[in-house]
Amino acid sequence: MSGIIVSPSILSADFANLERDIKLAEKAGADWIHVDVMDGHFVPNITIGVPVVRSLRKVTDLTLDVHLMIENPDKYIEDFAMAGADIITFHYEAADNPDNVIKLIKSFGKKVGMSIKPATSPDVVLPYLKSLDLVLVMTVEPGFGGQKFMPDCAAKIPLIRQQDERVIIQVDGGINAETAKICTDKGANSLVAGNYIYKSENIAEAVKSLR
Ligand code: DX5
Ligand code: ZN
């Protein structure tokens, strides 16, 4: 085992068959399930919300890795925590007071992640590192699956890794076997992949090729 955590994004799964597609990811050896929550405000797209997380919780024991691309994340933390999220990742850019959001997520016994968009400097996460379980470095502009990997975003990883050997550094957007290697070489240890996994002919091979 390489110690790399693979988190398939169900944004690229078949929404009419989420249970089936999560079982496929389980059988393929996925570690977590990445759930992309979008509100049509923080990002231009709308995806899924609390009731879907609650339903997914009933069909899998895998860690539910919930990526909130929403404004006012503090308003919804309790709902996602109660629905069964294991990791709740919010966007630095969406939080008026990141310390409060971190405390709130922890108050429900959940793991906490902070994410930064492509234009956001990695410096902003440094003051919070010791309170975080995960930093999500977006490698595309959040909002849609199937976009092209942005190498400049991956260049942010070493600064974070140098400051903290413990924190999980996750990348999300345009991840495939090739771009995964670019990120893990720089210190990332959690890979989100939507299209690369769910649009592949052989999901197990796709998951394996990321490690
Ligand atoms: C994008 C989402 C991603 C998306 C990744 O805003 O946060 O999780 O599903 O999709 P791919 O891997 O297809 O780029
Ligand atoms: Zn995501």
mmCIF file of C-alpha atoms in Angstrom, residues 82-210:
data_model
loop_
_atom_site.group_PDB
_atom_site.id
_atom_site.type_symbol
_atom_site.label_atom_id
_atom_site.label_comp_id
_atom_site.label_asym_id
_atom_site.label_seq_id
_atom_site.Cartn_x
_atom_site.Cartn_y
_atom_site.Cartn_z
ATOM 1 C CA MET A 82 -26.154 14.586 11.273
ATOM 2 C CA ALA A 83 -26.646 13.136 7.792
ATOM 3 C CA GLY A 84 -23.511 11.049 8.268
ATOM 4 C CA ALA A 85 -20.614 12.925 6.683
ATOM 5 C CA ASP A 86 -17.244 11.769 8.089
ATOM 6 C CA ILE A 87 -15.074 14.544 6.693
ATOM 7 C CA ILE A 88 -16.475 17.993 6.041
ATOM 8 C CA THR A 89 -14.389 20.239 3.823
ATOM 9 C CA PHE A 90 -15.361 23.884 3.407
ATOM 10 C CA HIS A 91 -13.872 26.598 1.230
ATOM 11 C CA TYR A 92 -11.650 29.213 2.826
ATOM 12 C CA GLU A 93 -13.107 31.764 0.377
ATOM 13 C CA ALA A 94 -16.668 31.055 1.545
ATOM 14 C CA ALA A 95 -16.076 31.428 5.288
ATOM 15 C CA ASP A 96 -16.305 34.747 7.138
ATOM 16 C CA ASN A 97 -14.626 33.181 10.119
ATOM 17 C CA PRO A 98 -12.757 29.957 9.257
ATOM 18 C CA ASP A 99 -11.895 29.305 12.919
ATOM 19 C CA ASN A 100 -15.588 29.149 13.779
ATOM 20 C CA VAL A 101 -16.340 26.737 10.936
ATOM 21 C CA ILE A 102 -13.454 24.501 12.032
ATOM 22 C CA LYS A 103 -14.701 24.496 15.631
ATOM 23 C CA LEU A 104 -18.241 23.763 14.527
ATOM 24 C CA ILE A 105 -17.223 20.767 12.401
ATOM 25 C CA LYS A 106 -15.108 19.415 15.261
ATOM 26 C CA SER A 107 -17.937 19.896 17.736
ATOM 27 C CA PHE A 108 -19.825 17.144 15.901
ATOM 28 C CA GLY A 109 -16.818 14.817 16.097
ATOM 29 C CA LYS A 110 -16.114 15.106 12.369
ATOM 30 C CA LYS A 111 -12.833 15.471 10.540
ATOM 31 C CA VAL A 112 -12.308 18.922 9.095
ATOM 32 C CA GLY A 113 -10.936 20.014 5.745
ATOM 33 C CA MET A 114 -10.267 23.447 4.292
ATOM 34 C CA SER A 115 -10.130 23.978 0.546
ATOM 35 C CA ILE A 116 -8.586 26.667 -1.623
ATOM 36 C CA LYS A 117 -9.548 27.648 -5.173
ATOM 37 C CA PRO A 118 -6.951 28.037 -7.938
ATOM 38 C CA ALA A 119 -6.530 31.790 -7.398
ATOM 39 C CA THR A 120 -6.090 31.505 -3.618
ATOM 40 C CA SER A 121 -2.593 31.505 -2.160
ATOM 41 C CA PRO A 122 -1.578 28.495 -0.088
ATOM 42 C CA ASP A 123 -0.357 30.974 2.552
ATOM 43 C CA VAL A 124 -3.938 31.427 3.759
ATOM 44 C CA VAL A 125 -4.187 27.877 5.107
ATOM 45 C CA LEU A 126 -0.934 27.962 7.066
ATOM 46 C CA PRO A 127 -2.332 29.625 10.214
ATOM 47 C CA TYR A 128 -5.025 26.910 10.435
ATOM 48 C CA LEU A 129 -2.919 23.841 9.672
ATOM 49 C CA LYS A 130 -2.673 22.500 13.187
ATOM 50 C CA SER A 131 -6.474 22.498 13.537
ATOM 51 C CA LEU A 132 -7.098 20.809 10.191
ATOM 52 C CA ASP A 133 -7.227 17.131 9.260
ATOM 53 C CA LEU A 134 -7.131 17.857 5.541
ATOM 54 C CA VAL A 135 -6.266 20.616 3.090
ATOM 55 C CA LEU A 136 -7.938 20.366 -0.305
ATOM 56 C CA VAL A 137 -5.940 22.062 -3.025
ATOM 57 C CA MET A 138 -8.317 22.475 -5.974
ATOM 58 C CA THR A 139 -6.602 21.668 -9.261
ATOM 59 C CA VAL A 140 -9.477 23.057 -11.350
ATOM 60 C CA GLU A 141 -11.930 25.891 -10.787
ATOM 61 C CA PRO A 142 -14.606 24.290 -8.581
ATOM 62 C CA GLY A 143 -18.016 23.783 -10.143
ATOM 63 C CA PHE A 144 -17.822 21.028 -12.724
ATOM 64 C CA GLY A 145 -16.339 17.603 -13.302
ATOM 65 C CA GLY A 146 -14.284 16.731 -16.349
ATOM 66 C CA GLN A 147 -12.077 19.842 -16.473
ATOM 67 C CA LYS A 148 -8.387 20.036 -17.308
ATOM 68 C CA PHE A 149 -5.808 19.793 -14.509
ATOM 69 C CA MET A 150 -4.036 23.078 -13.660
ATOM 70 C CA PRO A 151 -0.329 22.409 -12.915
ATOM 71 C CA ASP A 152 0.115 25.806 -11.227
ATOM 72 C CA CYS A 153 -2.278 24.665 -8.516
ATOM 73 C CA ALA A 154 -0.225 21.562 -7.795
ATOM 74 C CA ALA A 155 2.759 23.851 -7.312
ATOM 75 C CA LYS A 156 1.125 25.020 -4.057
ATOM 76 C CA ILE A 157 1.445 21.600 -2.447
ATOM 77 C CA PRO A 158 5.118 21.632 -1.298
ATOM 78 C CA LEU A 159 4.705 24.790 0.789
ATOM 79 C CA ILE A 160 1.893 23.152 2.754
ATOM 80 C CA ARG A 161 3.709 19.822 3.057
ATOM 81 C CA GLN A 162 6.870 21.558 4.318
ATOM 82 C CA GLN A 163 4.861 23.133 7.114
ATOM 83 C CA ASP A 164 2.993 19.994 8.129
ATOM 84 C CA GLU A 165 3.879 16.361 7.576
ATOM 85 C CA ARG A 166 0.720 15.095 9.259
ATOM 86 C CA VAL A 167 -2.104 16.883 7.468
ATOM 87 C CA ILE A 168 -3.755 15.075 4.572
ATOM 88 C CA ILE A 169 -3.241 17.039 1.369
ATOM 89 C CA GLN A 170 -5.990 16.281 -1.119
ATOM 90 C CA VAL A 171 -6.187 17.326 -4.758
ATOM 91 C CA ASP A 172 -9.380 17.523 -6.782
ATOM 92 C CA GLY A 173 -9.949 18.255 -10.455
ATOM 93 C CA GLY A 174 -8.535 16.703 -13.611
ATOM 94 C CA ILE A 175 -6.851 13.885 -11.704
ATOM 95 C CA ASN A 176 -5.730 10.860 -13.733
ATOM 96 C CA ALA A 177 -2.747 8.497 -13.432
ATOM 97 C CA GLU A 178 -0.400 11.114 -14.851
ATOM 98 C CA THR A 179 -1.565 14.169 -12.924
ATOM 99 C CA ALA A 180 -1.909 12.100 -9.738
ATOM 100 C CA LYS A 181 1.815 11.368 -9.891
ATOM 101 C CA ILE A 182 2.612 15.072 -10.297
ATOM 102 C CA CYS A 183 0.632 15.758 -7.117
ATOM 103 C CA THR A 184 1.889 12.860 -5.002
ATOM 104 C CA ASP A 185 5.487 13.685 -5.943
ATOM 105 C CA LYS A 186 4.842 17.127 -4.455
ATOM 106 C CA GLY A 187 3.396 15.764 -1.217
ATOM 107 C CA ALA A 188 -0.321 15.160 -1.834
ATOM 108 C CA ASN A 189 -1.692 11.948 -0.309
ATOM 109 C CA SER A 190 -5.386 12.016 -1.167
ATOM 110 C CA LEU A 191 -6.679 11.994 -4.719
ATOM 111 C CA VAL A 192 -10.207 12.826 -5.803
ATOM 112 C CA ALA A 193 -11.132 11.595 -9.250
ATOM 113 C CA GLY A 194 -14.502 11.728 -10.951
ATOM 114 C CA ASN A 195 -14.330 11.254 -14.690
ATOM 115 C CA TYR A 196 -11.103 9.291 -14.645
ATOM 116 C CA ILE A 197 -12.678 6.629 -12.443
ATOM 117 C CA TYR A 198 -16.331 6.616 -13.454
ATOM 118 C CA LYS A 199 -15.850 7.022 -17.190
ATOM 119 C CA SER A 200 -13.189 4.323 -17.359
ATOM 120 C CA GLU A 201 -13.832 0.848 -18.775
ATOM 121 C CA ASN A 202 -12.273 -0.773 -15.720
ATOM 122 C CA ILE A 203 -12.856 1.076 -12.476
ATOM 123 C CA ALA A 204 -10.585 -1.210 -10.429
ATOM 124 C CA GLU A 205 -7.688 -0.587 -12.817
ATOM 125 C CA ALA A 206 -8.344 3.149 -12.720
ATOM 126 C CA VAL A 207 -8.277 3.217 -8.907
ATOM 127 C CA LYS A 208 -5.110 1.105 -8.850
ATOM 128 C CA SER A 209 -3.367 3.323 -11.398
ATOM 129 C CA LEU A 210 -3.760 6.326 -9.112
#
